[in-house]
PDB file of C-alpha atoms in Angstrom:
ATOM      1  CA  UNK A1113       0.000   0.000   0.000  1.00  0.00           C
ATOM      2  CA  UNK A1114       3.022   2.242  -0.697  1.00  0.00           C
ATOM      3  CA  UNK A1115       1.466   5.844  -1.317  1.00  0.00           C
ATOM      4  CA  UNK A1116       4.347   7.048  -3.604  1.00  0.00           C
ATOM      5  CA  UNK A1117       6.059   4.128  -5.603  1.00  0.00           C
ATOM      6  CA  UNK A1118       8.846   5.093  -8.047  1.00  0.00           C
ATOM      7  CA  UNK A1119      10.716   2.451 -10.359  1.00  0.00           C
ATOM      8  CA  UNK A1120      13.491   1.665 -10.438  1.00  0.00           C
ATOM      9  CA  UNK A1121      14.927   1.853  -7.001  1.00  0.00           C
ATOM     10  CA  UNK A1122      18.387   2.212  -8.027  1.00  0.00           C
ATOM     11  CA  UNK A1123      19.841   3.289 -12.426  1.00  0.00           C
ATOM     12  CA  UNK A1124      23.224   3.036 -13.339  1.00  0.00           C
ATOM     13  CA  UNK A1125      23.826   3.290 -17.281  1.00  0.00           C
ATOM     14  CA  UNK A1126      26.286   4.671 -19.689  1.00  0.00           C
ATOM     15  CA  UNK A1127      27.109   8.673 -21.072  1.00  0.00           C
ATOM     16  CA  UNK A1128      24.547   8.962 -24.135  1.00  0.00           C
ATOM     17  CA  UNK A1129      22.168   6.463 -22.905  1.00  0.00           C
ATOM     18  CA  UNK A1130      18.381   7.406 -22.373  1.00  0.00           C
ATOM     19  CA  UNK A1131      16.383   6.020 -19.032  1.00  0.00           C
ATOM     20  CA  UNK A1132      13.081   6.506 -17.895  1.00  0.00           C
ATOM     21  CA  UNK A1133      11.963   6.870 -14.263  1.00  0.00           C
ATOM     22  CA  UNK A1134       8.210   6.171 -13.431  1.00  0.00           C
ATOM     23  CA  UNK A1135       6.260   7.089 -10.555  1.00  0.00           C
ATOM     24  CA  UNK A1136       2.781   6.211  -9.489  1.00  0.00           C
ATOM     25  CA  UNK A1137       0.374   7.721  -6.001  1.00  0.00           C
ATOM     26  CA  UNK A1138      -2.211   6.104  -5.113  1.00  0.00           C
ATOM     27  CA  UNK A1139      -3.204   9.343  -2.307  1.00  0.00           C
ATOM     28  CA  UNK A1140      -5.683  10.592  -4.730  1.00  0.00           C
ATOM     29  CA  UNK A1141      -3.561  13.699  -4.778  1.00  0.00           C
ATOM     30  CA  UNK A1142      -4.009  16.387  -7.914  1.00  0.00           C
ATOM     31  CA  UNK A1143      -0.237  17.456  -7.852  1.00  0.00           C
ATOM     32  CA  UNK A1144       3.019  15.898  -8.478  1.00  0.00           C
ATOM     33  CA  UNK A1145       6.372  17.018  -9.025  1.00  0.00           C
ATOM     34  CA  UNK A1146       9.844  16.257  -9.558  1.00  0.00           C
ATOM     35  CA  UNK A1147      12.956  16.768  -7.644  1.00  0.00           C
ATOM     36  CA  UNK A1148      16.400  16.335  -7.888  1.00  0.00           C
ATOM     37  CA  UNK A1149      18.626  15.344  -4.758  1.00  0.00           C
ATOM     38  CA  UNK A1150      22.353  16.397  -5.205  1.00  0.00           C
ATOM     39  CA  UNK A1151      25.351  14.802  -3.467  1.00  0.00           C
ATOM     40  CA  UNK A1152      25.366  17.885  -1.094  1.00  0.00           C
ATOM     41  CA  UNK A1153      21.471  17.206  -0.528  1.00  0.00           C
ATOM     42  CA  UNK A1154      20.271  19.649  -1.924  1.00  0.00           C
ATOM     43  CA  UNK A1155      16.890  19.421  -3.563  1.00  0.00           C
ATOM     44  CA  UNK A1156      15.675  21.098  -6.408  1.00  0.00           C
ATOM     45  CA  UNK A1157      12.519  21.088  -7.957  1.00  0.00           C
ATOM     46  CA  UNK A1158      12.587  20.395 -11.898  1.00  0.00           C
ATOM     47  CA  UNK A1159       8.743  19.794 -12.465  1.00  0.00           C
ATOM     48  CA  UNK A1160       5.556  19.890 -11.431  1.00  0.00           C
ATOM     49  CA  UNK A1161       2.122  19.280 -12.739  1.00  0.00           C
ATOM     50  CA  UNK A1162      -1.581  19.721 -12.010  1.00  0.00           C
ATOM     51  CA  UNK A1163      -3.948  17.417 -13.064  1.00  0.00           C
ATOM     52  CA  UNK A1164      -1.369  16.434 -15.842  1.00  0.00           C
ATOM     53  CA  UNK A1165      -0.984  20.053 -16.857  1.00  0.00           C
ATOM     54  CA  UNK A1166       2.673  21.233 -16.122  1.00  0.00           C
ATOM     55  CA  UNK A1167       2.641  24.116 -13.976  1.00  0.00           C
ATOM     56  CA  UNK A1168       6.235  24.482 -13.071  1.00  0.00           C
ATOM     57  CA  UNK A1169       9.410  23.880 -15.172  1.00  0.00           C
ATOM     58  CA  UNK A1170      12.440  25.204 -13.419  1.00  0.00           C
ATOM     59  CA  UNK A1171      15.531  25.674 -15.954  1.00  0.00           C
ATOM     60  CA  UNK A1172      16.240  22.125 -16.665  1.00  0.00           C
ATOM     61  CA  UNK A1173      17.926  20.827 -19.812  1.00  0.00           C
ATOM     62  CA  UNK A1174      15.222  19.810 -22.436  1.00  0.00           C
ATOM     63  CA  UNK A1175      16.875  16.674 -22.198  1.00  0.00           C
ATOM     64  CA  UNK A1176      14.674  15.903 -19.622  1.00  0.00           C
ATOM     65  CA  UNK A1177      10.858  15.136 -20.729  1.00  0.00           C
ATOM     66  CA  UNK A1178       8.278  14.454 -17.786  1.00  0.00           C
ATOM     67  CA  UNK A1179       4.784  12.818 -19.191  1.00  0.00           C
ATOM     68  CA  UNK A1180       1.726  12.530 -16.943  1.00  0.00           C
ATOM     69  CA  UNK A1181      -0.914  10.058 -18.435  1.00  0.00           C
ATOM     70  CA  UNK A1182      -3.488  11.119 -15.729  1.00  0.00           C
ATOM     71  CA  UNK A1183      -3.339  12.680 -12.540  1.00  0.00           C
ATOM     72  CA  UNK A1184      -2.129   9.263 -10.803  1.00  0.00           C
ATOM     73  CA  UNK A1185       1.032   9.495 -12.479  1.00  0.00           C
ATOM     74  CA  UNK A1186       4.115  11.010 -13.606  1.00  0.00           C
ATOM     75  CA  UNK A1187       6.896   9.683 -15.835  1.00  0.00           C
ATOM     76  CA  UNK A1188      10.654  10.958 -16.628  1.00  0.00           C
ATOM     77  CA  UNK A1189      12.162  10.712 -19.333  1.00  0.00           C
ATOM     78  CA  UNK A1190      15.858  11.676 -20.126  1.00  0.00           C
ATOM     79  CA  UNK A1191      17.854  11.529 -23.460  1.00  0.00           C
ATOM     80  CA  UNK A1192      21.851  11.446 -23.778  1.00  0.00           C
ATOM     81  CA  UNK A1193      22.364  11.067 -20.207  1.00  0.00           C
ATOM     82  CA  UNK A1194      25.515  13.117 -19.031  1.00  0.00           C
ATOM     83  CA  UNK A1195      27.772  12.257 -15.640  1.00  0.00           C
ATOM     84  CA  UNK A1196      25.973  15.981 -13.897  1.00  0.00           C
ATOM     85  CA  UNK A1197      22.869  13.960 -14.347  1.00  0.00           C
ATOM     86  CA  UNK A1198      23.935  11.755 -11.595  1.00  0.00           C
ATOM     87  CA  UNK A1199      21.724  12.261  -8.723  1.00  0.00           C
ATOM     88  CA  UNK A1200      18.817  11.212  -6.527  1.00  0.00           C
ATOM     89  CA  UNK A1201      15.793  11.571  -8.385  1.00  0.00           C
ATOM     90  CA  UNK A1202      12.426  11.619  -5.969  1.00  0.00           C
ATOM     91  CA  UNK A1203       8.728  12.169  -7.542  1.00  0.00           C
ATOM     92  CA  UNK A1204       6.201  13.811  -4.590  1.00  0.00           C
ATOM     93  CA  UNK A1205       2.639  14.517  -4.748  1.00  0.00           C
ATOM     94  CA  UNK A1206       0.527  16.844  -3.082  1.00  0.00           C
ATOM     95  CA  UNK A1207      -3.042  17.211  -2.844  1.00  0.00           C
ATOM     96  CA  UNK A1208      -3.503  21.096  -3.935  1.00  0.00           C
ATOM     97  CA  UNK A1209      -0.793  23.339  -5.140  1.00  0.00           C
ATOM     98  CA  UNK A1210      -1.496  26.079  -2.198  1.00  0.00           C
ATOM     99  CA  UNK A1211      -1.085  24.213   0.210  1.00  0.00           C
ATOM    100  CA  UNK A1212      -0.985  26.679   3.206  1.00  0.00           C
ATOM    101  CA  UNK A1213      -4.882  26.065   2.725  1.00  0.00           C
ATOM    102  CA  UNK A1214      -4.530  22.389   4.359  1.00  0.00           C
ATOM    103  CA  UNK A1215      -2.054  21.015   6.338  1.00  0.00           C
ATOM    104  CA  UNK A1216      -0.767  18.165   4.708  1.00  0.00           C
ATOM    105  CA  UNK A1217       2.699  18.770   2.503  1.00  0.00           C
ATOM    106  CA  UNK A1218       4.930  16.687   0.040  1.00  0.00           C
ATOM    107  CA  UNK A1219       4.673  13.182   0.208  1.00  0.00           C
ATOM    108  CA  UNK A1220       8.092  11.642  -1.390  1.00  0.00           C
ATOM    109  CA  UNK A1221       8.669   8.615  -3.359  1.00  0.00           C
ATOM    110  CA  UNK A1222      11.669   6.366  -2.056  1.00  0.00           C
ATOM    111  CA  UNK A1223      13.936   8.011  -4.903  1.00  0.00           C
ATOM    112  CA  UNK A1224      15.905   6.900  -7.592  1.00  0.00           C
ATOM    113  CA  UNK A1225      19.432   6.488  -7.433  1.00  0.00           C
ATOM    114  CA  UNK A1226      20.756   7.039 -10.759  1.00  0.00           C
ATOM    115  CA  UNK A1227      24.308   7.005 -11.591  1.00  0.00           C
ATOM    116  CA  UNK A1228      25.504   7.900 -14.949  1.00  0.00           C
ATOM    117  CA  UNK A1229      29.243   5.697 -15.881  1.00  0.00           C
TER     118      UNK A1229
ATOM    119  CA  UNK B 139      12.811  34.139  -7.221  1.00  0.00           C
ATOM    120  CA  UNK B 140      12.399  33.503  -3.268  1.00  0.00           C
ATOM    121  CA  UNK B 141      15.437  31.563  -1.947  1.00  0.00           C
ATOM    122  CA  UNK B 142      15.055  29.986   1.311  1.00  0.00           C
ATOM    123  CA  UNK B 143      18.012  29.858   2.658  1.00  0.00           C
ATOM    124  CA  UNK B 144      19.036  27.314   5.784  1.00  0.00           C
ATOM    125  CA  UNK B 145      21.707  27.240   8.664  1.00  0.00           C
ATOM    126  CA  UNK B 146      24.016  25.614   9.429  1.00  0.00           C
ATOM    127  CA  UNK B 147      24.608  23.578   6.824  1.00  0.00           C
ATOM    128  CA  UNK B 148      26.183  20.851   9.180  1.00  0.00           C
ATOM    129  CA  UNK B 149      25.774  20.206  13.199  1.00  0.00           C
ATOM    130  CA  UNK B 150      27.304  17.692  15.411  1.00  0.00           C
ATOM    131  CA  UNK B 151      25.829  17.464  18.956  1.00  0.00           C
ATOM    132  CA  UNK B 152      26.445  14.370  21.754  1.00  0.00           C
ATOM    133  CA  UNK B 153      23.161  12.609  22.615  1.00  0.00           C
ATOM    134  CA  UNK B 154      21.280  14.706  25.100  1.00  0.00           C
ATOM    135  CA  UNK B 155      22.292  18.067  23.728  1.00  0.00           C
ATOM    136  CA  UNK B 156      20.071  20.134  22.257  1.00  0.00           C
ATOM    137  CA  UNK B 157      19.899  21.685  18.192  1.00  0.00           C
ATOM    138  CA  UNK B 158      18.314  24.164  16.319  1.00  0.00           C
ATOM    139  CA  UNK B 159      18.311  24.564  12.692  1.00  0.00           C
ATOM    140  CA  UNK B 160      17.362  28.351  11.019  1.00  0.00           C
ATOM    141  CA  UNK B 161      15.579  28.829   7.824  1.00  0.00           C
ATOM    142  CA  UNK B 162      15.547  32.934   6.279  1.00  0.00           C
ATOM    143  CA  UNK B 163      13.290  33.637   2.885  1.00  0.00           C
ATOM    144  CA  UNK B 164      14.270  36.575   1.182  1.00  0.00           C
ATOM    145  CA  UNK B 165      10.602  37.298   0.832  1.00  0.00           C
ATOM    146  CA  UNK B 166       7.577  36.500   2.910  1.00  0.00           C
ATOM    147  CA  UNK B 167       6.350  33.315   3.158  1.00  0.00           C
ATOM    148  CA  UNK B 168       2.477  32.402   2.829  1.00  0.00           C
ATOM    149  CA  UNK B 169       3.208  29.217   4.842  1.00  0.00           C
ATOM    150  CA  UNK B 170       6.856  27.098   6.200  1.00  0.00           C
ATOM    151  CA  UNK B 171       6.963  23.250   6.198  1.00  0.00           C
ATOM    152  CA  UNK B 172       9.581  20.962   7.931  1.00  0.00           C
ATOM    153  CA  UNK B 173      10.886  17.521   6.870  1.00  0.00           C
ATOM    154  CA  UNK B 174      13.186  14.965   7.485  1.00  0.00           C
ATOM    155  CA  UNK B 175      15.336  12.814   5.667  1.00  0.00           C
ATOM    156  CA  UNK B 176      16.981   9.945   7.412  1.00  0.00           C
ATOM    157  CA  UNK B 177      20.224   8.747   5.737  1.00  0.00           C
ATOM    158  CA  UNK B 178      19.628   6.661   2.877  1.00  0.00           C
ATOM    159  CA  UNK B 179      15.622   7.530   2.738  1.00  0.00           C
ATOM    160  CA  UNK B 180      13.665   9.947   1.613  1.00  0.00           C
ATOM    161  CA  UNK B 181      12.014  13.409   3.042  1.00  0.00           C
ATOM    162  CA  UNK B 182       9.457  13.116   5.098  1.00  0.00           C
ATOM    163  CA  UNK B 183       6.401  15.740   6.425  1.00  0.00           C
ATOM    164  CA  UNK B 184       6.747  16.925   9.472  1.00  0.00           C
ATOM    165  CA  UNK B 185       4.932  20.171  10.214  1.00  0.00           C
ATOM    166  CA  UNK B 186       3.383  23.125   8.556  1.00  0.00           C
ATOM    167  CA  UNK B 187       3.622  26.505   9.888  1.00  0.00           C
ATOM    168  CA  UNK B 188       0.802  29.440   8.469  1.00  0.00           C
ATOM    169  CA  UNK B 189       0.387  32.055  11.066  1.00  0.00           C
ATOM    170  CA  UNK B 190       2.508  34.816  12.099  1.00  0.00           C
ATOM    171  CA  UNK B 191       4.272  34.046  14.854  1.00  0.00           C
ATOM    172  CA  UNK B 192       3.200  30.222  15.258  1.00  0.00           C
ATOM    173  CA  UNK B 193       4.807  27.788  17.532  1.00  0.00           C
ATOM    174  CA  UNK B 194       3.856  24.165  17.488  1.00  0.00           C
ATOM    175  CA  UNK B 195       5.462  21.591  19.335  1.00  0.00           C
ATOM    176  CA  UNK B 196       5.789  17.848  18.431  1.00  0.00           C
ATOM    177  CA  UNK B 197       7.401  15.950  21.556  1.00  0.00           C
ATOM    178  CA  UNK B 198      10.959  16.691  22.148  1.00  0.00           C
ATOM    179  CA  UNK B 199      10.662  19.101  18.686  1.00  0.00           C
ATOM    180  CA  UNK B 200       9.205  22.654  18.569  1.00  0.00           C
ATOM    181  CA  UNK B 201       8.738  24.871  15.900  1.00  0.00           C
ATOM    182  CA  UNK B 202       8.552  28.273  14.775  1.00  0.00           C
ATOM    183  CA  UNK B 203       7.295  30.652  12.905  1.00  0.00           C
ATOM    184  CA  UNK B 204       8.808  34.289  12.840  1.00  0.00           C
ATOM    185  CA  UNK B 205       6.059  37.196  13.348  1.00  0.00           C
ATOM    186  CA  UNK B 206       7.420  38.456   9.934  1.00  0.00           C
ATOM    187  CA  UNK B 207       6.714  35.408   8.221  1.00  0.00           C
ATOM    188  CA  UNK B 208       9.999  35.435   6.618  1.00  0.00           C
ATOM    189  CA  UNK B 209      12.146  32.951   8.993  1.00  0.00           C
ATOM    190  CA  UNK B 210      11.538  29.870  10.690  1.00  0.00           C
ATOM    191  CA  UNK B 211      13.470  27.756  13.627  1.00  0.00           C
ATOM    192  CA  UNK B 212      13.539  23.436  14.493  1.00  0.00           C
ATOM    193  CA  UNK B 213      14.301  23.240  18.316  1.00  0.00           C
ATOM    194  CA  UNK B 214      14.906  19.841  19.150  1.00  0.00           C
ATOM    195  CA  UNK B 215      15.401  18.888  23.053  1.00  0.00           C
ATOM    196  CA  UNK B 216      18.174  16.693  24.664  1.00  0.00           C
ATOM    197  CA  UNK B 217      18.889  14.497  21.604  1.00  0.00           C
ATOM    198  CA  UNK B 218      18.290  11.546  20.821  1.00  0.00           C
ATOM    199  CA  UNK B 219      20.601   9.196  17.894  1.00  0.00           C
ATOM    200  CA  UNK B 220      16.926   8.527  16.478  1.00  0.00           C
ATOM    201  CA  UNK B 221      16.971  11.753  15.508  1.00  0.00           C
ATOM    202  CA  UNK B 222      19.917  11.547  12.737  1.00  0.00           C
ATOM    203  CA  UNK B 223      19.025  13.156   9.428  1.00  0.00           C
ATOM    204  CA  UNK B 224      18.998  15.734   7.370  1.00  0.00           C
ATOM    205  CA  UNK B 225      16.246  18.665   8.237  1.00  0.00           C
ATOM    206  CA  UNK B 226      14.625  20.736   5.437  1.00  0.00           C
ATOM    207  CA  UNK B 227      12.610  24.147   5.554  1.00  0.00           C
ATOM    208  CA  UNK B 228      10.177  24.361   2.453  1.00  0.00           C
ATOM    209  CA  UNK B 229       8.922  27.569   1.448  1.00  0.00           C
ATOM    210  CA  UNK B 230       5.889  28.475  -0.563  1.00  0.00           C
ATOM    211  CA  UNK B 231       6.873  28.402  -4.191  1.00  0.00           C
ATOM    212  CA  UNK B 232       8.256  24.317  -3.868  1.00  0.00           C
ATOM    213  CA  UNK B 233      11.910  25.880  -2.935  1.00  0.00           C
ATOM    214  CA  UNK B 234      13.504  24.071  -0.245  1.00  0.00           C
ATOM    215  CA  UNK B 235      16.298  25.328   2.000  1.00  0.00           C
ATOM    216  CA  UNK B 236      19.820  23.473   1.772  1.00  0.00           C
ATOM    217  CA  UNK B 237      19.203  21.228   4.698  1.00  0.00           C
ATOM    218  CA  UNK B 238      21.015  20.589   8.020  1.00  0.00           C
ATOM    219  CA  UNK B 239      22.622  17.552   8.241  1.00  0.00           C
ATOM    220  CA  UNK B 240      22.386  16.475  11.887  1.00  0.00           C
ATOM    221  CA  UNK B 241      24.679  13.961  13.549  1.00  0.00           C
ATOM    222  CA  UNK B 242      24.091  12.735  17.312  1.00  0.00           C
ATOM    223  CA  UNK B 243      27.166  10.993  19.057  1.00  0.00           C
ATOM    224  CA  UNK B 244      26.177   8.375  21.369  1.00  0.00           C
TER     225      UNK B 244
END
């Protein structure tokens, strides 16, 4: 009954390759997003989408391509993977986008660890 | 845009000391939120903060809200190793701070 399931766990491919991430909630929640986790831990929000309209797309490389089928879910895709791409990758969802009007926040995926050879 | 901005970026503390960790927007906030990421997982929800002012307490960790709305503190009491991890303000626009990483010595 995980509430935020991302696959795969762990990613380790070559320079050039392309990978896809998935992500699936099963919260009912109208928001998701997409953030990366640097070695220093810092997080950084690439994506995010409402009821599978983007809303937010922070200055990423068009490399990366999310996709939402339906509000449930939210793919990433990335061509010609590059070493900087090397990162935790963690998908969240949220039920609103202001959320100051409830008092729930982010809930996170597990993350994937994706390391680029 | 708003940066939220987080100190320190590191703290060490033995078990039973206390720690506090600082978040400062550049702008006001509409709301603050707290998580934590143990090592090796992911971040979870801890609180949210809306009012001006607010202070809510959860156990051994209390929280606040500055009457500006544009900072934020994590107070935790006599630590405990259970409390390893990395602590993250979030502001309003999906910007987090850069984290404290806490370590406890036993």
């Amino acid at each position: 009954d995980t509430a935020v399931s991302q696959t795969p766990k762990y990613l380790v491919t070559q320079m050039g390759n392309d990978k896809s991430i998935k992500c699936e909630q099963n919260l009912g929640h109208d928001t998701m997003y997409w953030y990366k986790q640097d070695s220093k831990k810092f997080l950084k929000i690439m994506f995010s989408y409402n009821n599978k309209e983007l809303i937010i797309n922070e200055t990423v490389p068009n490399r990366f391509s999310p996709k939402s089928p339906d509000k449930a879910h939210l793919n990433l895709h990335i061509n010609s993977l590059e070493l900087g791409d090397s990162a935790v990758y963690f998908c969240a969802s949220s039920q609103g986008i202001q959320m100051w009007k409830t008092n729930y926040g982010y809930t996170f995926g597990s993350g994937t660890r994706l390391t680029v050879v | 845009g708003q940066q939220v901005m987080q100190i320190p970026q590191y703290q060490h503390v033995q078990e039973g000391e206390d720690f506090t960790t600082y978040c400062n927007s550049s702008t006001t906030l509409s709301n603050i939120q707290w998580y934590k990421q143990r090592p090796g997982g992911h971040p979870v929800f801890l609180i949210q903060l809306v009012k001006s002012g607010e202070v809510k307490k959860q156990k051994r960790l209390t929280f606040q809200f500055g009457e500006a709305k544009k900072n934020s503190s994590l107070h935790i009491t006599a630590t405990q190793t259970t409390d390893v991890g990395t602590y993250f303000c979030a502001g309003t626009n999906k910007t987090f701070g850069e984290g404290t990483q806490l370590t406890v010595n036993p």
